[in-house]
PDB file of C-alpha atoms in Angstrom:
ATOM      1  CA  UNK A  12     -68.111 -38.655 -78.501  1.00 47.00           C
ATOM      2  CA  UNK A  13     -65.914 -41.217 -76.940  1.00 49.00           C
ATOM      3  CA  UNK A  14     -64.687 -44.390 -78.887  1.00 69.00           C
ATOM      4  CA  UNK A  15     -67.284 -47.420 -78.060  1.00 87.00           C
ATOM      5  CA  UNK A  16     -64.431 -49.746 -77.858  1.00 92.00           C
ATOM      6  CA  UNK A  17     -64.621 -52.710 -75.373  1.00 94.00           C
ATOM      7  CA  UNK A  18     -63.359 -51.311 -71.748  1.00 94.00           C
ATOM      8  CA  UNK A  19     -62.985 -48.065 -72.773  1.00 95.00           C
ATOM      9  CA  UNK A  20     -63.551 -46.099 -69.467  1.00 96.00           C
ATOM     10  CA  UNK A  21     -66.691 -43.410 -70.043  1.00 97.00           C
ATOM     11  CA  UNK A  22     -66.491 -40.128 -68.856  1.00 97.00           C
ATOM     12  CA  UNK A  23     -68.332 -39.700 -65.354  1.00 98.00           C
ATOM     13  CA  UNK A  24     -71.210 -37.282 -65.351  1.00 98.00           C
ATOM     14  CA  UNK A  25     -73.103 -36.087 -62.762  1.00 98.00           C
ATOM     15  CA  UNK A  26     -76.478 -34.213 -62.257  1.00 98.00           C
ATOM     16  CA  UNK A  27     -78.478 -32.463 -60.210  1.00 97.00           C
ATOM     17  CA  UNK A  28     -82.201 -33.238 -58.892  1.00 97.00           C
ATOM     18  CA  UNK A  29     -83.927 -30.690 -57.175  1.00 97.00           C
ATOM     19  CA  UNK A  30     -87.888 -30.632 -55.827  1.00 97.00           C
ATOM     20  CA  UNK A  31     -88.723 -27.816 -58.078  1.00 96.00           C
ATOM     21  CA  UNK A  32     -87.158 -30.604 -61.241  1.00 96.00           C
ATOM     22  CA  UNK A  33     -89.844 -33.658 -59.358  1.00 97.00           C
ATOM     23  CA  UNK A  34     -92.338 -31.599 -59.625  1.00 97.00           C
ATOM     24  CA  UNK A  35     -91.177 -30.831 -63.166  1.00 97.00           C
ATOM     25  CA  UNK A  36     -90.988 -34.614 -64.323  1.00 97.00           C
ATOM     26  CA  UNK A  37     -94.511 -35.863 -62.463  1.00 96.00           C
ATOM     27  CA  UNK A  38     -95.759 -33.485 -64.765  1.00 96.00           C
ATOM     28  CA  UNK A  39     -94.241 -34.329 -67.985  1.00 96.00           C
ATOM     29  CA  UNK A  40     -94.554 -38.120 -67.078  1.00 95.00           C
ATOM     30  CA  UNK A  41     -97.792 -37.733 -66.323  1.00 92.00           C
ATOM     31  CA  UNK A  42     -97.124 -39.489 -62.219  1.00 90.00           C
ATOM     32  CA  UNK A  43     -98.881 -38.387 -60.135  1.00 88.00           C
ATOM     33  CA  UNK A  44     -97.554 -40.156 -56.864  1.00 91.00           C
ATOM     34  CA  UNK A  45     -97.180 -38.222 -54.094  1.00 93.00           C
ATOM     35  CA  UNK A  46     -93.931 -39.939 -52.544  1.00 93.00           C
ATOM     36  CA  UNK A  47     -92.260 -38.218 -55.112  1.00 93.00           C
ATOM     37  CA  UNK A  48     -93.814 -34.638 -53.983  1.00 94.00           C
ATOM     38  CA  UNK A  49     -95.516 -34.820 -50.405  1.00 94.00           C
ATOM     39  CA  UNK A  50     -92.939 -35.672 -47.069  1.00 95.00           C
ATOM     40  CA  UNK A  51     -95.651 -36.184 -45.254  1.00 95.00           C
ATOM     41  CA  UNK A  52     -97.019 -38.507 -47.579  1.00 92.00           C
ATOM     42  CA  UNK A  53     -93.043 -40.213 -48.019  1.00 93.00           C
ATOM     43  CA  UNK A  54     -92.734 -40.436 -44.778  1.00 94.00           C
ATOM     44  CA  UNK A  55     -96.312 -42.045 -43.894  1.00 91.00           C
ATOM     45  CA  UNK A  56     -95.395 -44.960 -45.975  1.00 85.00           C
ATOM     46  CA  UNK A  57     -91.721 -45.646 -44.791  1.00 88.00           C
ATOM     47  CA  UNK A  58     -89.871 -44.081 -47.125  1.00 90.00           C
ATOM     48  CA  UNK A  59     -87.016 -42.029 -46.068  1.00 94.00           C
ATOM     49  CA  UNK A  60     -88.311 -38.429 -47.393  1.00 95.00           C
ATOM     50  CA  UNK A  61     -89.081 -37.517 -50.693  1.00 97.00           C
ATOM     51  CA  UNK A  62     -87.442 -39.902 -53.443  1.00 96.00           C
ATOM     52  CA  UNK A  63     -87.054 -39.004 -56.872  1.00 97.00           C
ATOM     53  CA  UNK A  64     -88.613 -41.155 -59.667  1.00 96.00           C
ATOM     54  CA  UNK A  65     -86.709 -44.228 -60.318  1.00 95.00           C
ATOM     55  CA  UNK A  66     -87.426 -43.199 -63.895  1.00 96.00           C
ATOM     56  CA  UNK A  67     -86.104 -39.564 -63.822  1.00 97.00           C
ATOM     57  CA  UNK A  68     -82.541 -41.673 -62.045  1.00 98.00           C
ATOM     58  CA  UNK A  69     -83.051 -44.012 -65.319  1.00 98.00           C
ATOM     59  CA  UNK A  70     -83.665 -41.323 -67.637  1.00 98.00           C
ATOM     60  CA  UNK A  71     -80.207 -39.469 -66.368  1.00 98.00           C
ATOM     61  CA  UNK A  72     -78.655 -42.190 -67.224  1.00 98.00           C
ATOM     62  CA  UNK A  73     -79.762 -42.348 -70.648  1.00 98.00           C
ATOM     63  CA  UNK A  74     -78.977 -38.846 -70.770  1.00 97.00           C
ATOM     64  CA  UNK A  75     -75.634 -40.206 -69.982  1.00 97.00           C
ATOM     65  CA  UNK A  76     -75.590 -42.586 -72.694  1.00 97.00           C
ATOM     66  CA  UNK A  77     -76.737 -40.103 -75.169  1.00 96.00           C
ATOM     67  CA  UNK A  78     -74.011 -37.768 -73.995  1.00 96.00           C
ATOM     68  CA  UNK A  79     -71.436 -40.367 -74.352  1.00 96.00           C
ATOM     69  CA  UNK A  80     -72.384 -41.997 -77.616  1.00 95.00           C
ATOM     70  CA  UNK A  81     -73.497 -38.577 -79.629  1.00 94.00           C
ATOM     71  CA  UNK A  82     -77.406 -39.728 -79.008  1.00 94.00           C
ATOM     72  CA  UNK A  83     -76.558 -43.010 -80.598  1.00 96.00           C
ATOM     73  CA  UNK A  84     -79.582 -45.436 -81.184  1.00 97.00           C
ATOM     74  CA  UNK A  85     -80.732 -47.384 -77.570  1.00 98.00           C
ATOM     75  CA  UNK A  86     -81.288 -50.423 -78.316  1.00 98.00           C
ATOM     76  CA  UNK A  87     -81.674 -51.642 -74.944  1.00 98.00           C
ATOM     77  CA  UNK A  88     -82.153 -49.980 -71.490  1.00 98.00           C
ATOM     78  CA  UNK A  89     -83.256 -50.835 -67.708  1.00 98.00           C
ATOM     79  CA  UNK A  90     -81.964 -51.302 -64.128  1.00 98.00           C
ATOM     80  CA  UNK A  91     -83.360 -51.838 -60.979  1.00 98.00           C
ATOM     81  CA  UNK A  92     -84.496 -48.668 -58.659  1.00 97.00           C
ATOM     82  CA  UNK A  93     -82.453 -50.952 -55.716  1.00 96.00           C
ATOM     83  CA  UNK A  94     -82.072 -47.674 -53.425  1.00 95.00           C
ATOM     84  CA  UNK A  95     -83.768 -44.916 -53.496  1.00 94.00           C
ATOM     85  CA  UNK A  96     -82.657 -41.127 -54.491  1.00 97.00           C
ATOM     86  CA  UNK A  97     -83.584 -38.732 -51.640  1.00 97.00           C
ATOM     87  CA  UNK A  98     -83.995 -35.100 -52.638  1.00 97.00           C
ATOM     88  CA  UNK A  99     -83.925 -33.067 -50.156  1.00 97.00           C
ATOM     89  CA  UNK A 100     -85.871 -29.521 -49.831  1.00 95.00           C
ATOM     90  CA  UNK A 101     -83.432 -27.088 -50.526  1.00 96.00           C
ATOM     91  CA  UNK A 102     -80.674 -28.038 -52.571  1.00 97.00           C
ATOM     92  CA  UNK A 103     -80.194 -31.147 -54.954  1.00 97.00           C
ATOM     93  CA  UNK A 104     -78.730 -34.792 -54.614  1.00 98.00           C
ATOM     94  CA  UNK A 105     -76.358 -35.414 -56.748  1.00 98.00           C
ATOM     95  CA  UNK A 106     -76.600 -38.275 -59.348  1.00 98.00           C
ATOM     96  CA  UNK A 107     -73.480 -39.548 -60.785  1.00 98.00           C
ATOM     97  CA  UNK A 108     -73.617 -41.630 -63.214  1.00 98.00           C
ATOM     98  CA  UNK A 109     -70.042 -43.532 -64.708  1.00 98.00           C
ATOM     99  CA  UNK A 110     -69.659 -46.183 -67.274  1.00 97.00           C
ATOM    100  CA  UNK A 111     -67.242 -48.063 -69.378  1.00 97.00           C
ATOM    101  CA  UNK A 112     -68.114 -49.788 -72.881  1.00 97.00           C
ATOM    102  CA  UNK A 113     -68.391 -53.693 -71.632  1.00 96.00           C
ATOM    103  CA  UNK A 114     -68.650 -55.581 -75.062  1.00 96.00           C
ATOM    104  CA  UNK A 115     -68.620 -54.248 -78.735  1.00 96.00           C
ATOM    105  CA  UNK A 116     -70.419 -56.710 -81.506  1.00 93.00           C
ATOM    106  CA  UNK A 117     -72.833 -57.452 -84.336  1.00 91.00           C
ATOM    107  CA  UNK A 118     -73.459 -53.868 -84.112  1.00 94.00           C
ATOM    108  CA  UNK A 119     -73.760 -52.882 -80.989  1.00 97.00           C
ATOM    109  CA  UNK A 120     -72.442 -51.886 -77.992  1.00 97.00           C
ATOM    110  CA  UNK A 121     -72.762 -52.696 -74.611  1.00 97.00           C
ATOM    111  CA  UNK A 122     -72.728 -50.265 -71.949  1.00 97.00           C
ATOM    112  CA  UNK A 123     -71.844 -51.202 -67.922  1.00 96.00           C
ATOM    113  CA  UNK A 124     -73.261 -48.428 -66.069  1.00 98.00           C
ATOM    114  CA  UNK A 125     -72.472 -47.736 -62.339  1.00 98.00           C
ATOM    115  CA  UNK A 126     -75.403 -45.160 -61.316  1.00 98.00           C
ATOM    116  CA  UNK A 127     -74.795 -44.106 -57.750  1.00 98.00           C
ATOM    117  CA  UNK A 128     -75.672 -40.792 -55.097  1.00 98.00           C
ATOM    118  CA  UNK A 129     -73.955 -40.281 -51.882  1.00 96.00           C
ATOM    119  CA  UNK A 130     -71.581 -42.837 -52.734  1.00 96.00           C
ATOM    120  CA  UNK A 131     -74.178 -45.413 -53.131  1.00 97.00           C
ATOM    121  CA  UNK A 132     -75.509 -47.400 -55.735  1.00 98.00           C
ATOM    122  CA  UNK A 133     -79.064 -46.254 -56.731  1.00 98.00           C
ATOM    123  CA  UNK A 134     -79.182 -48.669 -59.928  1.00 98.00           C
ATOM    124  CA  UNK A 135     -79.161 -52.191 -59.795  1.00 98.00           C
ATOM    125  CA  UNK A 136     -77.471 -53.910 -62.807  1.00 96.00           C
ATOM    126  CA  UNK A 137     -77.961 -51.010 -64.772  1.00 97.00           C
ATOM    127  CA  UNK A 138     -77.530 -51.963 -68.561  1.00 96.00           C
ATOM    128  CA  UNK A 139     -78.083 -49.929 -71.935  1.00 98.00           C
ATOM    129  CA  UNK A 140     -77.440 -51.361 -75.447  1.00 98.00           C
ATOM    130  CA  UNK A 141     -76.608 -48.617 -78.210  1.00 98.00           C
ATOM    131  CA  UNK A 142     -76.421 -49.402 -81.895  1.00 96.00           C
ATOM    132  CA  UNK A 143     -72.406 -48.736 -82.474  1.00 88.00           C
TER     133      UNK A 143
ATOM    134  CA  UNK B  13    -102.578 -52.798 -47.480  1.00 58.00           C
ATOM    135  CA  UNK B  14    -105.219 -54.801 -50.098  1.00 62.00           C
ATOM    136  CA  UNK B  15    -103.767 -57.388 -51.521  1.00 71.00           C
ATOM    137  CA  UNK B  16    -103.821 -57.566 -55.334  1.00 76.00           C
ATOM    138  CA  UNK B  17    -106.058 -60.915 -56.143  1.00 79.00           C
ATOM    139  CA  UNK B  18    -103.812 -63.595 -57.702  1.00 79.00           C
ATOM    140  CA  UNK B  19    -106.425 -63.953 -60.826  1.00 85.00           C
ATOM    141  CA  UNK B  20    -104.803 -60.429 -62.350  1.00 88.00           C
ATOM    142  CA  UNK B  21    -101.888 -62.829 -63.681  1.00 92.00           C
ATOM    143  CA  UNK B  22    -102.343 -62.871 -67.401  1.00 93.00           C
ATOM    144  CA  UNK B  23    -104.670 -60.190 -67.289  1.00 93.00           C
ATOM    145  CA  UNK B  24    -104.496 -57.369 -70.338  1.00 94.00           C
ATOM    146  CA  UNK B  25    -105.098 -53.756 -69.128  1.00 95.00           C
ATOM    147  CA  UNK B  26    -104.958 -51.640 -72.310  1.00 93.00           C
ATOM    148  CA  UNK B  27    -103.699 -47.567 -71.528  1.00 91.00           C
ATOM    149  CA  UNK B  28    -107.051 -46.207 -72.021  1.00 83.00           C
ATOM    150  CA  UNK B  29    -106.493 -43.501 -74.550  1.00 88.00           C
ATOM    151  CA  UNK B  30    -103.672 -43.301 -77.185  1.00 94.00           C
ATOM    152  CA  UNK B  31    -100.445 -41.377 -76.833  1.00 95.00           C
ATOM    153  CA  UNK B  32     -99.569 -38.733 -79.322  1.00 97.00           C
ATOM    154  CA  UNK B  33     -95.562 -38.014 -78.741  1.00 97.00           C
ATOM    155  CA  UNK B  34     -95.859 -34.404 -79.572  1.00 98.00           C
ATOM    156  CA  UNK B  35     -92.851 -31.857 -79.412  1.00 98.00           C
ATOM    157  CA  UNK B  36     -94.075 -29.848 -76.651  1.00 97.00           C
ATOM    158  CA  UNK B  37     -94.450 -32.811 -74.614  1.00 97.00           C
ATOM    159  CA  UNK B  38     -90.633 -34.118 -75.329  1.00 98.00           C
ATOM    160  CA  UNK B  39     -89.478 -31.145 -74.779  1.00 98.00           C
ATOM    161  CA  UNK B  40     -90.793 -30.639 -71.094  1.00 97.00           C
ATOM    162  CA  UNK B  41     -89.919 -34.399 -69.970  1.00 97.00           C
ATOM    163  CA  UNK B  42     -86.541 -33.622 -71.593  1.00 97.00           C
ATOM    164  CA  UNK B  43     -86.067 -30.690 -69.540  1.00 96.00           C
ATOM    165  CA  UNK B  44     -87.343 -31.878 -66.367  1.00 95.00           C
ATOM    166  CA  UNK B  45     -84.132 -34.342 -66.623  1.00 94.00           C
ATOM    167  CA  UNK B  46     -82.329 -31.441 -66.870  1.00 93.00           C
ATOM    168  CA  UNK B  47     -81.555 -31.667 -70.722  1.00 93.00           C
ATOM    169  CA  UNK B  48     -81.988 -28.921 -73.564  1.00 94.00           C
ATOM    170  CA  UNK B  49     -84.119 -30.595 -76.160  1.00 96.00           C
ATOM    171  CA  UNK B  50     -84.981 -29.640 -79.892  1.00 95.00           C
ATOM    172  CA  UNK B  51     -86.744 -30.793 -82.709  1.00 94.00           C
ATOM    173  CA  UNK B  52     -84.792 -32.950 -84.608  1.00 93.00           C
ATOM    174  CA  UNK B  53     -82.746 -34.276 -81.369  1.00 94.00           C
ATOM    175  CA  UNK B  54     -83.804 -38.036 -80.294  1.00 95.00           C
ATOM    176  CA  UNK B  55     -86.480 -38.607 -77.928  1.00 97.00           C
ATOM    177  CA  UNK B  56     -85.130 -39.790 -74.276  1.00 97.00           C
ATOM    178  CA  UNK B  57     -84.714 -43.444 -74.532  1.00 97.00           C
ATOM    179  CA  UNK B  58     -87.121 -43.915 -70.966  1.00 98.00           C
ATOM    180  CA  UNK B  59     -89.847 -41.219 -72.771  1.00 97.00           C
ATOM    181  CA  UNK B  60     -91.870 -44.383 -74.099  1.00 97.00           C
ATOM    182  CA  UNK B  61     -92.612 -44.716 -69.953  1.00 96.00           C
ATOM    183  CA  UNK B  62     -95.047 -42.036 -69.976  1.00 95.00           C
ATOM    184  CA  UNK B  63     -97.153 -43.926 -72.356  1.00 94.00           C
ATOM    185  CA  UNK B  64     -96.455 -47.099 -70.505  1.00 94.00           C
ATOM    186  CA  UNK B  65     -97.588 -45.159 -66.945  1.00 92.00           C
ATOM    187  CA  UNK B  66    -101.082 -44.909 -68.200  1.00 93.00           C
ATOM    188  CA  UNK B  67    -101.351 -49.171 -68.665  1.00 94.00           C
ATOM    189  CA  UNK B  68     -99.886 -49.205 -64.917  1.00 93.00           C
ATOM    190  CA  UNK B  69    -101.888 -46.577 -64.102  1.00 92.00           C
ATOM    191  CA  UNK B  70    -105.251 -48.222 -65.824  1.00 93.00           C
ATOM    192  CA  UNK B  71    -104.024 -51.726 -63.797  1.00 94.00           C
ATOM    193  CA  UNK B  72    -103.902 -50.067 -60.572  1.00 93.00           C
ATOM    194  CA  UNK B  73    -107.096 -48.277 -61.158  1.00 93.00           C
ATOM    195  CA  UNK B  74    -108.889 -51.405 -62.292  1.00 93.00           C
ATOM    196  CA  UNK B  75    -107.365 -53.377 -58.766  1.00 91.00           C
ATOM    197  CA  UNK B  76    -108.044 -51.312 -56.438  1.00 90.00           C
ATOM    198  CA  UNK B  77    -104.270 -49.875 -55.536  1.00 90.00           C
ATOM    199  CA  UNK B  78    -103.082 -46.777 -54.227  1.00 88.00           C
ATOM    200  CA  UNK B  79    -100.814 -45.045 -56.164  1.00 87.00           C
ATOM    201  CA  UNK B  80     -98.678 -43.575 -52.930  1.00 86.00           C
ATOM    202  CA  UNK B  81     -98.178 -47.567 -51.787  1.00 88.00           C
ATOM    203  CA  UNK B  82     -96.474 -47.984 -55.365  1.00 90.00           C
ATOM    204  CA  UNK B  83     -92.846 -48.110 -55.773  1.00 88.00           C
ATOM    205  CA  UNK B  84     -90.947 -49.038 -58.822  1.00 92.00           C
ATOM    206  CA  UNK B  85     -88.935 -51.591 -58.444  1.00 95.00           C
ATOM    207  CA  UNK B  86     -87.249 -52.301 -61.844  1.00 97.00           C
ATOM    208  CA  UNK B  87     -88.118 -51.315 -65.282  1.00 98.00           C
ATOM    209  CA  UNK B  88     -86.285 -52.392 -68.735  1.00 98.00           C
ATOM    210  CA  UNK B  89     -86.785 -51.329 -72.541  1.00 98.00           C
ATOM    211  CA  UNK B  90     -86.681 -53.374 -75.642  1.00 98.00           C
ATOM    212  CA  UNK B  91     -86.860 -50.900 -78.841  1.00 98.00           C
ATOM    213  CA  UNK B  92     -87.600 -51.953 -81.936  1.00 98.00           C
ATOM    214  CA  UNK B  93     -87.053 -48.355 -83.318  1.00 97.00           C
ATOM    215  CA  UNK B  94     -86.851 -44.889 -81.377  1.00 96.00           C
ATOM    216  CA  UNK B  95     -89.707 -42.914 -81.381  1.00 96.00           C
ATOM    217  CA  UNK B  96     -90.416 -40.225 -83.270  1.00 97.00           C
ATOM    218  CA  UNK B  97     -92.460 -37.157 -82.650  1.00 97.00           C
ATOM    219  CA  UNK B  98     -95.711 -37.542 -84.198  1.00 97.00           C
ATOM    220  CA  UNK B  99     -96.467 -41.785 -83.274  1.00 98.00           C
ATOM    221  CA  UNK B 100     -99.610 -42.343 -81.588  1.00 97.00           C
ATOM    222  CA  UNK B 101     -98.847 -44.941 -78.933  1.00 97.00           C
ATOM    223  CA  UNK B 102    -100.978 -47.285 -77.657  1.00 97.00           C
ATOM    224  CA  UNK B 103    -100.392 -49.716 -75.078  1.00 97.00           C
ATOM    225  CA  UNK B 104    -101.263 -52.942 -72.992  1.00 96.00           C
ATOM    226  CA  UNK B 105     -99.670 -54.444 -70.062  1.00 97.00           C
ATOM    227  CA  UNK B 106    -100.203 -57.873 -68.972  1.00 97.00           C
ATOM    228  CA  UNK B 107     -99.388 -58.773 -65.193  1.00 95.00           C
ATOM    229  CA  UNK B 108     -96.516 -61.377 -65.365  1.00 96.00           C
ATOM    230  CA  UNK B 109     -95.899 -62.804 -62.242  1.00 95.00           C
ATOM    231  CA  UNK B 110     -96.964 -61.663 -57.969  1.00 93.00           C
ATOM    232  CA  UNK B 111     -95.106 -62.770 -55.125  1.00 93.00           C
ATOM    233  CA  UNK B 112     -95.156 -61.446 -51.775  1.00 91.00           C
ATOM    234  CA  UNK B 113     -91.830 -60.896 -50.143  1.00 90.00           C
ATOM    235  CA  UNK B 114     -91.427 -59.426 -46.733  1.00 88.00           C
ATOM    236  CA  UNK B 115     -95.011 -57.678 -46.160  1.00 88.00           C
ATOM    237  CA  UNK B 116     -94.335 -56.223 -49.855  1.00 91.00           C
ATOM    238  CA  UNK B 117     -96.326 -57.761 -52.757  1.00 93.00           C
ATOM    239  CA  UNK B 118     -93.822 -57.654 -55.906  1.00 94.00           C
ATOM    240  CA  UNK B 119     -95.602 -57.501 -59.282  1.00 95.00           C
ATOM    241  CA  UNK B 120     -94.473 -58.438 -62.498  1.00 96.00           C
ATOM    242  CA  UNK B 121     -95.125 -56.849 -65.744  1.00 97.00           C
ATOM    243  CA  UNK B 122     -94.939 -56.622 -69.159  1.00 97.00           C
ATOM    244  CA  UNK B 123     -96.115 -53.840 -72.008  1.00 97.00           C
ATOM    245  CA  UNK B 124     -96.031 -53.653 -75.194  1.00 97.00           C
ATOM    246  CA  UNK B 125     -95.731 -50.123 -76.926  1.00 97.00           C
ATOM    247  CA  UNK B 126     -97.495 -49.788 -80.959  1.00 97.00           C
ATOM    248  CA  UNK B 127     -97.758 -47.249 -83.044  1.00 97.00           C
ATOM    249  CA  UNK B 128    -100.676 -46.200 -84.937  1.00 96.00           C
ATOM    250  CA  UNK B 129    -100.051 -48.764 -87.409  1.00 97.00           C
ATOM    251  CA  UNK B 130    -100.137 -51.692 -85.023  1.00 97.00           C
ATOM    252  CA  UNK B 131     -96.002 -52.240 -85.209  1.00 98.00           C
ATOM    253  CA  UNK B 132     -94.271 -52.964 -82.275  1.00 98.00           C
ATOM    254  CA  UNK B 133     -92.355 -50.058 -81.198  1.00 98.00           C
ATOM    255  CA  UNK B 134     -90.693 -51.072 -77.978  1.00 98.00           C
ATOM    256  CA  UNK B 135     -91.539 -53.632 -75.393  1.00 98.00           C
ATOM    257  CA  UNK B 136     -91.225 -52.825 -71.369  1.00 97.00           C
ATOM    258  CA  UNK B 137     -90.794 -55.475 -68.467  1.00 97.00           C
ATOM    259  CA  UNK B 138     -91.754 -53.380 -65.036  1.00 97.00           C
ATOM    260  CA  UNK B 139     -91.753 -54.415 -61.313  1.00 96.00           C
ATOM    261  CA  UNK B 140     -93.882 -52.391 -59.235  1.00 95.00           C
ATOM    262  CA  UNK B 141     -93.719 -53.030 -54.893  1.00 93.00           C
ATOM    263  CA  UNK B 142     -97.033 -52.907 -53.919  1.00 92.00           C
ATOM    264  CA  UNK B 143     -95.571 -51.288 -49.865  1.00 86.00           C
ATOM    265  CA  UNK B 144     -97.485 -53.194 -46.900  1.00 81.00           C
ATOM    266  CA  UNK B 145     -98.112 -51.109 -44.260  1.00 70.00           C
ATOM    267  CA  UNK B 146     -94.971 -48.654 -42.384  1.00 51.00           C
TER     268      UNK B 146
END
């Protein structure tokens, strides 16, 4: 567990998403949408391919989080699904997810998150709160 | 593309059944992160989504939307407390706000997750893009 001091740099973590782990998380989320499963059905309605759930990118983070802060309380957590995460068929895309401890008080800390894949940002003013 | 009707804003569409957060069910949307998960271990701070996915769900049912024209365009959680296995969730969203930007409708929301006592256990604010057509 790192020290949640203000602008301490977070170690940078990075996961995998596969097909096989969509398929996976529709289930267990109980989403059904086919963008997330179907190219054919991605494609038909402009998306680039196949895009993972802009919760499963949200819930890495967490995992993140939890990983950094010894699966401290959230207090607090959301960002915007501003690009999306292609998976491709075979293979993964690679989620990285880095973060640094922004403010520390009454508490709580504040966690800056920088959520990206291909070297782009997937979250947009990604933000989690974590009793400290 | 159908557009949603602006009279949905203030609307209440209740998650038709309750939730029961039940190990088994942690477990495999702890795993499908990639994650090892066991009893005793927190739940994932987003799980309180899949209870929150059946309001959506019941909103888009109740207007008419397709699912596959749905993307999610922003999603944030207040929590009162973290869940626990064994609450029985229930929940209600309320449509907030819908503009259309861009041949995309952009709808605002807001949910609130209780237990089976009635207490506030987390509150969501969700955008959904309703996609016009490719």
């Amino acid at each position: 567990m790192s020290a949640l001091e203000p602008g301490a740099v977070l170690p940078t973590l990075t996961y995998d998403v596969t097909r096989e782990q969509l398929v996976a998380y529709a289930a267990a989320a109980g989403d059904p949408n086919p963008i997330h499963q179907d190219e054919e059905v991605a494609l038909a309605v402009g998306l680039p391919g196949v895009i993972a759930h802009g919760m499963l990118t949200l819930a890495l983070a967490a995992r993140a989080v939890a990983e950094w802060t010894g699966g401290a309380e959230v207090v607090e957590l959301g960002a915007k699904f501003t690009s999306p995460v292609v998976v491709p068929a075979e293979g993964a895309a690679q989620v990285v997810v880095a973060g640094t401890v922004k403010a520390v008080a009454d508490g709580t800390a504040t966690l800056a998150l920088e959520v990206t894949c291909d070297g782009q940002k997937v979250l947009g003013a990604p933000k989690a709160v974590v009793r400290a | 593309m159908v557009p949603v009707d602006t009279d949905v804003i203030g609307r209440r569409y209740p998650a038709g059944e309750q939730h029961e957060v039940t190990a088994e069910a942690v477990r495999a949307f702890a795993e499908a992160t990639g994650a090892t998960w066991s009893e005793g271990d927190p739940v994932p701070a987003t799980y309180p989504i899949v209870a929150a996915f059946r309001a959506m769900t019941a909103f888009l049912d109740a207007e008419g939307v397709d699912l596959s024209r749905i993307v999610h365009g922003e999603q944030r959680f207040a929590y009162e407390r973290p869940l626990a296995v064994g609450d029985r969730l229930d929940v209600e969203l309320v449509v907030a706000s819908l503009r259309a930007i861009g041949g995309n409708e952009i709808v605002g929301t807001a949910s609130e997750v209780r237990d089976a006592d009635g207490a506030l256990v987390c509150t969501g604010k969700a955008t959904l893009v309703h996609r016009g057509d490719a």
